[in-house]
PDB file of C-alpha atoms and ligand atoms in Angstrom:
ATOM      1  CA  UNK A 929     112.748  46.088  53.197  1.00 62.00           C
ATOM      2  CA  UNK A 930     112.617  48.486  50.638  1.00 62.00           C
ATOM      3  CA  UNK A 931     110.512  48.537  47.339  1.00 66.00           C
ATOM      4  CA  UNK A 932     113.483  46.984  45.299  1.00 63.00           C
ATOM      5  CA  UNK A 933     112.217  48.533  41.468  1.00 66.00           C
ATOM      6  CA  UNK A 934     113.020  52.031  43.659  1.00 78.00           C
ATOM      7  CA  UNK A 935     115.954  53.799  43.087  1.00 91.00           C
ATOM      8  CA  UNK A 936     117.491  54.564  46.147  1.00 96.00           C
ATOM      9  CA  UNK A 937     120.507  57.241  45.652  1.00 98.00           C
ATOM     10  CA  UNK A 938     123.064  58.452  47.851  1.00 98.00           C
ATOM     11  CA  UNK A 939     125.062  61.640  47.876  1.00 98.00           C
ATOM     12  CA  UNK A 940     128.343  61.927  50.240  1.00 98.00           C
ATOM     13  CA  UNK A 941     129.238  65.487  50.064  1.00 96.00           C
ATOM     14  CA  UNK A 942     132.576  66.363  51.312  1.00 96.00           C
ATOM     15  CA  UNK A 943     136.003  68.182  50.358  1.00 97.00           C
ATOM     16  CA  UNK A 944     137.848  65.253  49.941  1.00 98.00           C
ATOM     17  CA  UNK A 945     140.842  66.977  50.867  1.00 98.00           C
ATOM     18  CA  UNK A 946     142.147  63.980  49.938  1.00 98.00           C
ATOM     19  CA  UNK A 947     139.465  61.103  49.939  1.00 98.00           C
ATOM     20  CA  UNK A 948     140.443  58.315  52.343  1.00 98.00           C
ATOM     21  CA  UNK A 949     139.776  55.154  52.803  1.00 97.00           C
ATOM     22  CA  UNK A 950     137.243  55.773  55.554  1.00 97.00           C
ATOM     23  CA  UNK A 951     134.914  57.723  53.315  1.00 98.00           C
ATOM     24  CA  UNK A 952     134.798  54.465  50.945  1.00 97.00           C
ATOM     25  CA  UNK A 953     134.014  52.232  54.114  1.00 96.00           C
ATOM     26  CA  UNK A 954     131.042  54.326  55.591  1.00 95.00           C
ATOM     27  CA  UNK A 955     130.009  54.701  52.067  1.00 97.00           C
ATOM     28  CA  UNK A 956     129.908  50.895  51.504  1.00 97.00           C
ATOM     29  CA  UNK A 957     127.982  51.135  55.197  1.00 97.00           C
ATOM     30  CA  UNK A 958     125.827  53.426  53.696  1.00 97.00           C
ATOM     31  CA  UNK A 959     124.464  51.169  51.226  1.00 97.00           C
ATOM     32  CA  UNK A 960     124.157  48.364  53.231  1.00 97.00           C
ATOM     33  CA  UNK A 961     122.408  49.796  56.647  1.00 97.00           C
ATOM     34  CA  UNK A 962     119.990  51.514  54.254  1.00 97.00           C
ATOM     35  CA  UNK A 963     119.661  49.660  51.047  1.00 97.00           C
ATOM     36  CA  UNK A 964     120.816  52.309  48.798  1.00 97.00           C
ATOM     37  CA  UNK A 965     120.953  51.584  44.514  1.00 97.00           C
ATOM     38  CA  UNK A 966     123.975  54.136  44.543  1.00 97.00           C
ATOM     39  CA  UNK A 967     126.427  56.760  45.655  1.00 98.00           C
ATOM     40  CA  UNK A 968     127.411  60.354  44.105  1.00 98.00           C
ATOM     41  CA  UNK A 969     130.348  61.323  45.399  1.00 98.00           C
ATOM     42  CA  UNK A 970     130.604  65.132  45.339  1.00 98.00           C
ATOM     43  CA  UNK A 971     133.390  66.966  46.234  1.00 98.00           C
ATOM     44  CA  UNK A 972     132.685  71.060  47.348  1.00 97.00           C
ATOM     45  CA  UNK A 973     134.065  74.085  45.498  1.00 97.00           C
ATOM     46  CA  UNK A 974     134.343  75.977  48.268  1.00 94.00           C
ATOM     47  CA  UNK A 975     133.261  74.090  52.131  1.00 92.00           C
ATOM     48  CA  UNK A 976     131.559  76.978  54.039  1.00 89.00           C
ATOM     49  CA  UNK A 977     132.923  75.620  57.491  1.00 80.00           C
ATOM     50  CA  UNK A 978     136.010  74.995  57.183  1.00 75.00           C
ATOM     51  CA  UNK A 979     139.745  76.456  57.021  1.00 75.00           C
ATOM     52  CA  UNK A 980     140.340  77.397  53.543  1.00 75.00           C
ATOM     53  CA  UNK A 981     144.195  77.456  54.072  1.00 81.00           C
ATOM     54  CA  UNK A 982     144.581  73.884  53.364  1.00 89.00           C
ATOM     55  CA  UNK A 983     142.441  73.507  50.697  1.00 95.00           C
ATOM     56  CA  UNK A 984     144.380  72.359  47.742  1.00 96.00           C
ATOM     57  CA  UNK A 985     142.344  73.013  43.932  1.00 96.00           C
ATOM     58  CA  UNK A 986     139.357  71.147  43.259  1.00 97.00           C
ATOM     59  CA  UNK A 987     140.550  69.697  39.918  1.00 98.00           C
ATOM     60  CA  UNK A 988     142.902  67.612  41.815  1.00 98.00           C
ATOM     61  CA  UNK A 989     140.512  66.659  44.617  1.00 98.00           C
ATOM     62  CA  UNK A 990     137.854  65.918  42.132  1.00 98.00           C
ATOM     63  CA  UNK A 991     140.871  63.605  40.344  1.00 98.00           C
ATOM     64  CA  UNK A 992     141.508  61.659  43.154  1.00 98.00           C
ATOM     65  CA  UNK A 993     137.925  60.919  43.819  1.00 98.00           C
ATOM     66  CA  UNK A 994     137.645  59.335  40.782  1.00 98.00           C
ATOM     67  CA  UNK A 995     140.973  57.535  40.667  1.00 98.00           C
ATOM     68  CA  UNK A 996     139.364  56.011  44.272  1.00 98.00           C
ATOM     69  CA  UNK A 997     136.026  55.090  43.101  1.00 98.00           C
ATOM     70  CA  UNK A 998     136.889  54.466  39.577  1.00 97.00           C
ATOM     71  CA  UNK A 999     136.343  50.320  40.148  1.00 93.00           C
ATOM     72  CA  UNK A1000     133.680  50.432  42.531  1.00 97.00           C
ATOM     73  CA  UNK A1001     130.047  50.000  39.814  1.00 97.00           C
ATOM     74  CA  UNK A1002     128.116  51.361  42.801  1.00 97.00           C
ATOM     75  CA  UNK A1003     130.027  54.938  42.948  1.00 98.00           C
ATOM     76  CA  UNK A1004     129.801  57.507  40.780  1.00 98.00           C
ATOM     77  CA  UNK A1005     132.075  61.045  41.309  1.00 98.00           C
ATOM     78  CA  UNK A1006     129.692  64.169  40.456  1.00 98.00           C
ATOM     79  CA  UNK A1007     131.369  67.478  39.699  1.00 98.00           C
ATOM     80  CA  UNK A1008     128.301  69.621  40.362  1.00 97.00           C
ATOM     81  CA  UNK A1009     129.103  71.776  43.334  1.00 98.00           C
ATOM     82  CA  UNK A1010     132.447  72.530  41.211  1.00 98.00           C
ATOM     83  CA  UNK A1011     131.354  73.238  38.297  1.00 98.00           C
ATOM     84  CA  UNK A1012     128.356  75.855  40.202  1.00 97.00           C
ATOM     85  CA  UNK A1013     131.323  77.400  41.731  1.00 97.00           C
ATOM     86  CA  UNK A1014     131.243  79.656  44.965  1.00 95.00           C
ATOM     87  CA  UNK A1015     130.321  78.053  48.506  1.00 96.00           C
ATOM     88  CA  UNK A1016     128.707  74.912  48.253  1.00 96.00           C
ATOM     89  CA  UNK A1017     125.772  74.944  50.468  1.00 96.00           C
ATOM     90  CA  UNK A1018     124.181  71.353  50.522  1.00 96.00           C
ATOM     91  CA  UNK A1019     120.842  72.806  50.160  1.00 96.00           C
ATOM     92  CA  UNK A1020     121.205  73.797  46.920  1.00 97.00           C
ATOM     93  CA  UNK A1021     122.704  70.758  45.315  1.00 97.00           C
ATOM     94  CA  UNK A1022     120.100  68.570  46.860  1.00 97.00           C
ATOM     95  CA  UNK A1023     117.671  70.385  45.264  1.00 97.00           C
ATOM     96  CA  UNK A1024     119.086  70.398  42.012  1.00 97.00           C
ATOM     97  CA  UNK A1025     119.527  66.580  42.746  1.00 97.00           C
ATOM     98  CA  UNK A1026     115.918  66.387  43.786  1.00 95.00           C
ATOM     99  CA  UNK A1027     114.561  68.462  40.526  1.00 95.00           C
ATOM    100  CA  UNK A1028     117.262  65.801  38.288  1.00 94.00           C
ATOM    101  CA  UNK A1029     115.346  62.703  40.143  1.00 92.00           C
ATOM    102  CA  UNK A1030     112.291  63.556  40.755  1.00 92.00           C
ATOM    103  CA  UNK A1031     111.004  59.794  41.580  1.00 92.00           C
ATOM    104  CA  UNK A1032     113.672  58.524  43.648  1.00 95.00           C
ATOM    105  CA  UNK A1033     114.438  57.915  47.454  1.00 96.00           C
ATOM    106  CA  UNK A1034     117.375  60.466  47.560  1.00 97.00           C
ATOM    107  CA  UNK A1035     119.593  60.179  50.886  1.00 98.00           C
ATOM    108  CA  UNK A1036     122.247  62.713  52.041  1.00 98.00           C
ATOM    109  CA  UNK A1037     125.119  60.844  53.891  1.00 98.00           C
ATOM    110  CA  UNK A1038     127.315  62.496  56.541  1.00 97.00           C
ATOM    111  CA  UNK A1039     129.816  61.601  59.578  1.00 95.00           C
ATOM    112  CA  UNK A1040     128.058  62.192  63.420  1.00 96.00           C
ATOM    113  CA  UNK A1041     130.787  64.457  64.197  1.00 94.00           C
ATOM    114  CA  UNK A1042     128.845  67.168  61.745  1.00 94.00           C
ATOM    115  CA  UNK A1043     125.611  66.257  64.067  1.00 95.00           C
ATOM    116  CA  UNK A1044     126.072  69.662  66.371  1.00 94.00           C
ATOM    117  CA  UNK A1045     127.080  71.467  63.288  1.00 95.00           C
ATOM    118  CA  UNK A1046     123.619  71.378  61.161  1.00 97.00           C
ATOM    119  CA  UNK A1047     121.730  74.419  63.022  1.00 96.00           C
ATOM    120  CA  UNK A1048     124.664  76.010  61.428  1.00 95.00           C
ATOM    121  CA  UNK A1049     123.901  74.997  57.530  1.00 95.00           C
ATOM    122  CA  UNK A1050     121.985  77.337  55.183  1.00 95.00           C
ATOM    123  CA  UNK A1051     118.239  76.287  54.574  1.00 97.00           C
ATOM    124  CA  UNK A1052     118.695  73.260  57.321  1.00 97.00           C
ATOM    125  CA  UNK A1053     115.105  72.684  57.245  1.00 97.00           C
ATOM    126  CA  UNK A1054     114.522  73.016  53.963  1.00 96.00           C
ATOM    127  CA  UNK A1055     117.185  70.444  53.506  1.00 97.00           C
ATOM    128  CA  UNK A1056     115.826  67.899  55.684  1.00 97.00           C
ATOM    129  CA  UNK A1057     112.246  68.144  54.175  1.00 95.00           C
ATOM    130  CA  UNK A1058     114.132  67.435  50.658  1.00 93.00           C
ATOM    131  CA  UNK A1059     116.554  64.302  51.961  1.00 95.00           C
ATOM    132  CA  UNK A1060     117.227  61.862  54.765  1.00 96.00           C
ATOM    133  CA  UNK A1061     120.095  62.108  56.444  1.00 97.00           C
ATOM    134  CA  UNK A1062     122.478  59.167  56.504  1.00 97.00           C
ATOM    135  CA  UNK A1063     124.686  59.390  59.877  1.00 97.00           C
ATOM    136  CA  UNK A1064     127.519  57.607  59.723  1.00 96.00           C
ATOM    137  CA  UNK A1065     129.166  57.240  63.467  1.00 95.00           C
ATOM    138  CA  UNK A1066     132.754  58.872  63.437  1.00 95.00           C
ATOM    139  CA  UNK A1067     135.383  57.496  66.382  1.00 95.00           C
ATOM    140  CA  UNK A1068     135.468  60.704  68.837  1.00 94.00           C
ATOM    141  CA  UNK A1069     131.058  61.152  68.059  1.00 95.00           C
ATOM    142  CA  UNK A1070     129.238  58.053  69.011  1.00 94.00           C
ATOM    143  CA  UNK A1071     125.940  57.804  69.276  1.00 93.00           C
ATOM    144  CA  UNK A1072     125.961  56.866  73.182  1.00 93.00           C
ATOM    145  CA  UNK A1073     127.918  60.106  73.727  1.00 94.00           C
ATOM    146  CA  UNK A1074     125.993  62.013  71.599  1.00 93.00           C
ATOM    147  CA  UNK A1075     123.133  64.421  74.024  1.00 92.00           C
ATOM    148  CA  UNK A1076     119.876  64.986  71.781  1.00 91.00           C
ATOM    149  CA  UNK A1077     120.552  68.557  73.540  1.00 93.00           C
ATOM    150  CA  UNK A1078     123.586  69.220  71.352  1.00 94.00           C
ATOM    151  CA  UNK A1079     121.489  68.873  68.248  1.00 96.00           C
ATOM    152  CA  UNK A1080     120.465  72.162  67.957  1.00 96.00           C
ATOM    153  CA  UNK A1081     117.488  71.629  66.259  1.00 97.00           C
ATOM    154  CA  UNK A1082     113.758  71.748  66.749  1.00 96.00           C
ATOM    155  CA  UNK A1083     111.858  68.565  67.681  1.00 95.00           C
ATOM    156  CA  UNK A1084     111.593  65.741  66.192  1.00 95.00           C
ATOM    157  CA  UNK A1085     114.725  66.311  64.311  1.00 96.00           C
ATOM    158  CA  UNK A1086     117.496  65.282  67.595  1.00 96.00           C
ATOM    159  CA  UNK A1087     115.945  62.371  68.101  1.00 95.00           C
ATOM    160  CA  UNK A1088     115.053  61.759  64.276  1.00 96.00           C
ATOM    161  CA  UNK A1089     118.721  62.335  63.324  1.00 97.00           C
ATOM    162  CA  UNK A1090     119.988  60.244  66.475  1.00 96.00           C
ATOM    163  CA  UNK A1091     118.384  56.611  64.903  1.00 95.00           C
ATOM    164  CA  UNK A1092     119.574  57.170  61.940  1.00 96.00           C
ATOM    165  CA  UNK A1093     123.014  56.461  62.991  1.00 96.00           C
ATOM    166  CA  UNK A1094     125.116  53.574  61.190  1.00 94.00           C
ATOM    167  CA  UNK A1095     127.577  52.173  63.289  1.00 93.00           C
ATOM    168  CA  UNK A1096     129.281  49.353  61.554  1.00 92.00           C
ATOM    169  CA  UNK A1097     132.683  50.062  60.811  1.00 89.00           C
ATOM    170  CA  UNK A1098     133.959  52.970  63.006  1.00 91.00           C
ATOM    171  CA  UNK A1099     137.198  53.954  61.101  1.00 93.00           C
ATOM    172  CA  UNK A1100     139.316  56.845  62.353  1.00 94.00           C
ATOM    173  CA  UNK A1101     140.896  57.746  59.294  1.00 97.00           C
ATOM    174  CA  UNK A1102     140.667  61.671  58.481  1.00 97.00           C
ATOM    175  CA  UNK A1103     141.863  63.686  55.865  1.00 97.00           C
ATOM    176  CA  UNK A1104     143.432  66.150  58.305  1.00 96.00           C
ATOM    177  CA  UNK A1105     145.677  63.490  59.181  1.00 97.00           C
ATOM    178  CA  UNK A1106     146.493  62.384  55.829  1.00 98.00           C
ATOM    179  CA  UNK A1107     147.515  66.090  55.491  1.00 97.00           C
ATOM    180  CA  UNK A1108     149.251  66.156  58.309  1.00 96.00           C
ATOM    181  CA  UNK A1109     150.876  63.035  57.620  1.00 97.00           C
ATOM    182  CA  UNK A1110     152.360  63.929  54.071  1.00 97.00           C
ATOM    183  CA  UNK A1111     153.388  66.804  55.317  1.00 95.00           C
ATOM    184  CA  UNK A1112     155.495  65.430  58.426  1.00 95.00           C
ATOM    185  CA  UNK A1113     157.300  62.867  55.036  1.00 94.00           C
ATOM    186  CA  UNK A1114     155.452  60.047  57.154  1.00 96.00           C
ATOM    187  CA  UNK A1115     153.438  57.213  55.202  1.00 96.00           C
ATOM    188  CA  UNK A1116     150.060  57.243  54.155  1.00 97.00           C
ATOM    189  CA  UNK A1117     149.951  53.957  52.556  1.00 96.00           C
ATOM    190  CA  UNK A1118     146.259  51.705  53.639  1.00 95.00           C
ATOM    191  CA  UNK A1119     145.154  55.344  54.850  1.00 98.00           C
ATOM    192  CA  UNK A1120     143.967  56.434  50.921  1.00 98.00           C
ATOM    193  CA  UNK A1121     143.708  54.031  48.100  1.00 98.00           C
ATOM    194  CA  UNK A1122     146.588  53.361  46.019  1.00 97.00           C
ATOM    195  CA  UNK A1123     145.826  55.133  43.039  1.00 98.00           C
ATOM    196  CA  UNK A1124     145.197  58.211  45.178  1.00 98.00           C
ATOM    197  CA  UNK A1125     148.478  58.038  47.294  1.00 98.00           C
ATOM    198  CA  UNK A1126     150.041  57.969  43.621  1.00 98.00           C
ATOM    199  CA  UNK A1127     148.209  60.789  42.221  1.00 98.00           C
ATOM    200  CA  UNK A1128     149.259  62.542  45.269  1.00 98.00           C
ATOM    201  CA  UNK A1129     153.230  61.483  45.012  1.00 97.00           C
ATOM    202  CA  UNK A1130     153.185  62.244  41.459  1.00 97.00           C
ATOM    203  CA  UNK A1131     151.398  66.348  41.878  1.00 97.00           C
ATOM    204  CA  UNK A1132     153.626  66.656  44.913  1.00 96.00           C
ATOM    205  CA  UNK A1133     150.257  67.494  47.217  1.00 97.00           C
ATOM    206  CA  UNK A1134     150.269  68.564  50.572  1.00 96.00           C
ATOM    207  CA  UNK A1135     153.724  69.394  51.140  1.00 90.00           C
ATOM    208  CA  UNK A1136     155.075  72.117  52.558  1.00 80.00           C
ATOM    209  CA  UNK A1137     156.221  75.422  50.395  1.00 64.00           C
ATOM    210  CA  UNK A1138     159.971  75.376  51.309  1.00 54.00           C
ATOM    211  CA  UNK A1139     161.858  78.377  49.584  1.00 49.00           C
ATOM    212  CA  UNK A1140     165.325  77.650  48.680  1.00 43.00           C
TER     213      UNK A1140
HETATM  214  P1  LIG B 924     139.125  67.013  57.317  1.00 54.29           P
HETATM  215  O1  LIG B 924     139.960  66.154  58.233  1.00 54.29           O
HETATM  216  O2  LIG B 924     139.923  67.792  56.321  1.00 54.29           O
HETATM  217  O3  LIG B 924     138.147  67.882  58.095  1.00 54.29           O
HETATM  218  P2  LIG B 924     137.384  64.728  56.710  1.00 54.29           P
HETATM  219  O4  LIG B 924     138.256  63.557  56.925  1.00 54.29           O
HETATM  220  O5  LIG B 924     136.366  65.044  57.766  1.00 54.29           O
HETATM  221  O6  LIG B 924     138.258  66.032  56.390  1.00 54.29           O
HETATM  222  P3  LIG B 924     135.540  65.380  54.569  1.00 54.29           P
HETATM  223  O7  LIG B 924     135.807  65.248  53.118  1.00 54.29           O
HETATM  224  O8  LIG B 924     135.469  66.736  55.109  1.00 54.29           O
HETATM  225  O9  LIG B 924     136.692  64.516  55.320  1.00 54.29           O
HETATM  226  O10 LIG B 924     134.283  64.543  54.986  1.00 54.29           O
HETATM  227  C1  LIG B 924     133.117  64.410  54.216  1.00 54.29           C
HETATM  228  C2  LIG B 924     132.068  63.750  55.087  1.00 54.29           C
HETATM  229  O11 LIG B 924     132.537  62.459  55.504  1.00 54.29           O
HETATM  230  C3  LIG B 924     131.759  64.523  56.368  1.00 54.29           C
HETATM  231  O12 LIG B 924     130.352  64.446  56.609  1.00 54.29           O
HETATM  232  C4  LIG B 924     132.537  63.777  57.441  1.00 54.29           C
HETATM  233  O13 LIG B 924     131.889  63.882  58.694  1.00 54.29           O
HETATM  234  C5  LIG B 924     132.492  62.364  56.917  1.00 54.29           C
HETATM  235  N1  LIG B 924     133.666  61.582  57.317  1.00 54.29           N
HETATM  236  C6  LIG B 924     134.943  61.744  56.922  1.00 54.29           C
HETATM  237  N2  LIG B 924     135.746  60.815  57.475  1.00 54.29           N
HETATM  238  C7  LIG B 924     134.956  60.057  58.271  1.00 54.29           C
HETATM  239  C8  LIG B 924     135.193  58.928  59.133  1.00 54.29           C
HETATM  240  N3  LIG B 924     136.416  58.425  59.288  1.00 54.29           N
HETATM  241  N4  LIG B 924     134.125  58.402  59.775  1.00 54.29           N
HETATM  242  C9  LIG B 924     132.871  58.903  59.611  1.00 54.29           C
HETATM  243  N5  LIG B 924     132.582  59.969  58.822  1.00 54.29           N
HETATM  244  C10 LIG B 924     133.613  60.542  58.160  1.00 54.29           C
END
């Protein structure tokens, strides 16, 4: 049980390319498994690893995250990394998070299949000595298949990172196949919220350049 006057904030991080309905479950997870006050959703200017082809403006992105979120008390959309511009490294927002709130429990939430990625992030250490990681467990990366050898990191972190998986509502929604899905003319309806497959009908998103 945590001290309950503490605030207790989350950050999901992500390039909501769109947001989906899966981020708002393990974000609701989030809360619950580890008592968290509230969530920052923050989507990237520019995600350092991964395909920039698809990657449609961040004004739009940044839109539909709060069109998603806009009813939900406990979530809050943050424009940070887009307004700094350049390659959003998660190190540097969470310290400018952690120099904002200096007295709160500040927890950085991501999806196990970026688990064997994190060697790979700028300042990794750094970043774990300034937040704990909230592991959410993605269909495809659960925690039983998950070695502690593919966590390239040194010791304690494998094992560290390993128990702080949530597994509660294992959702295999992604925004790849969203994408995918718009593209094809095929429905996304129950995939995003409502007000985000709108915004996404009415900006004519994700489909594909056809000259005439
Ligand atoms: P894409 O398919 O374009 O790669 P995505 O669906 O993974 O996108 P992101 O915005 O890149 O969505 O994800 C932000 C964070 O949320 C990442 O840490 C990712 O692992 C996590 N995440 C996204 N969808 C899920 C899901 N269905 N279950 C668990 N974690 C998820």
């Amino acid at each position: 049980m945590q001290n309950p006057s503490k605030h207790r904030l989350g950050v999901f991080g992500g390039t909501f390319n769109p947001i989906h309905l899966g981020h708002l479950l393990i974000a609701q997870d989030a809360i619950d498994a580890f008592e968290l006050t509230s969530i920052l959703f923050m989507p990237c200017a520019t995600p350092p690893h991964k395909q920039k082809s698809s990657l449609i403006p961040a004004r739009h992105r940044l839109a539909m995250v709060e069109a998603a979120i806009e009813a939900d008390i406990n979530f809050e959309p943050s424009d940070l990394e887009i307004q700094r511009g350049g390659v959003s490294y998660s190190y540097v927002t969470m310290s400018e998070i952690r120099q904002l709130h200096p007295d709160t429990d500040i927890l950085f939430i991501i999806g196990s299949d970026s688990l064997c990625e994190l060697h790979l992030w700028k300042n990794i250490y750094k970043l774990l000595d300034i937040c704990e990681l909230v592991i959410i467990e993605r269909p495809g990366y659960e925690r039983k298949t998950i070695d502690p050898a593919s966590i390239l990191l040194d010791p304690p972190w494998p094992d560290k990172l390993l128990a702080n998986i949530v597994s509660r509502h294992p959702v295999g929604i992604s925004s790849t196949d969203v994408r995918y899905r718009i593209a094809e003319g095929m429905c996304i309806r129950h995939l995003v919220p409502r007000a985000v497959e709108v915004y996404i009908a009415e900006h004519r998103l994700y489909r594909p350049f056809r000259s005439e």
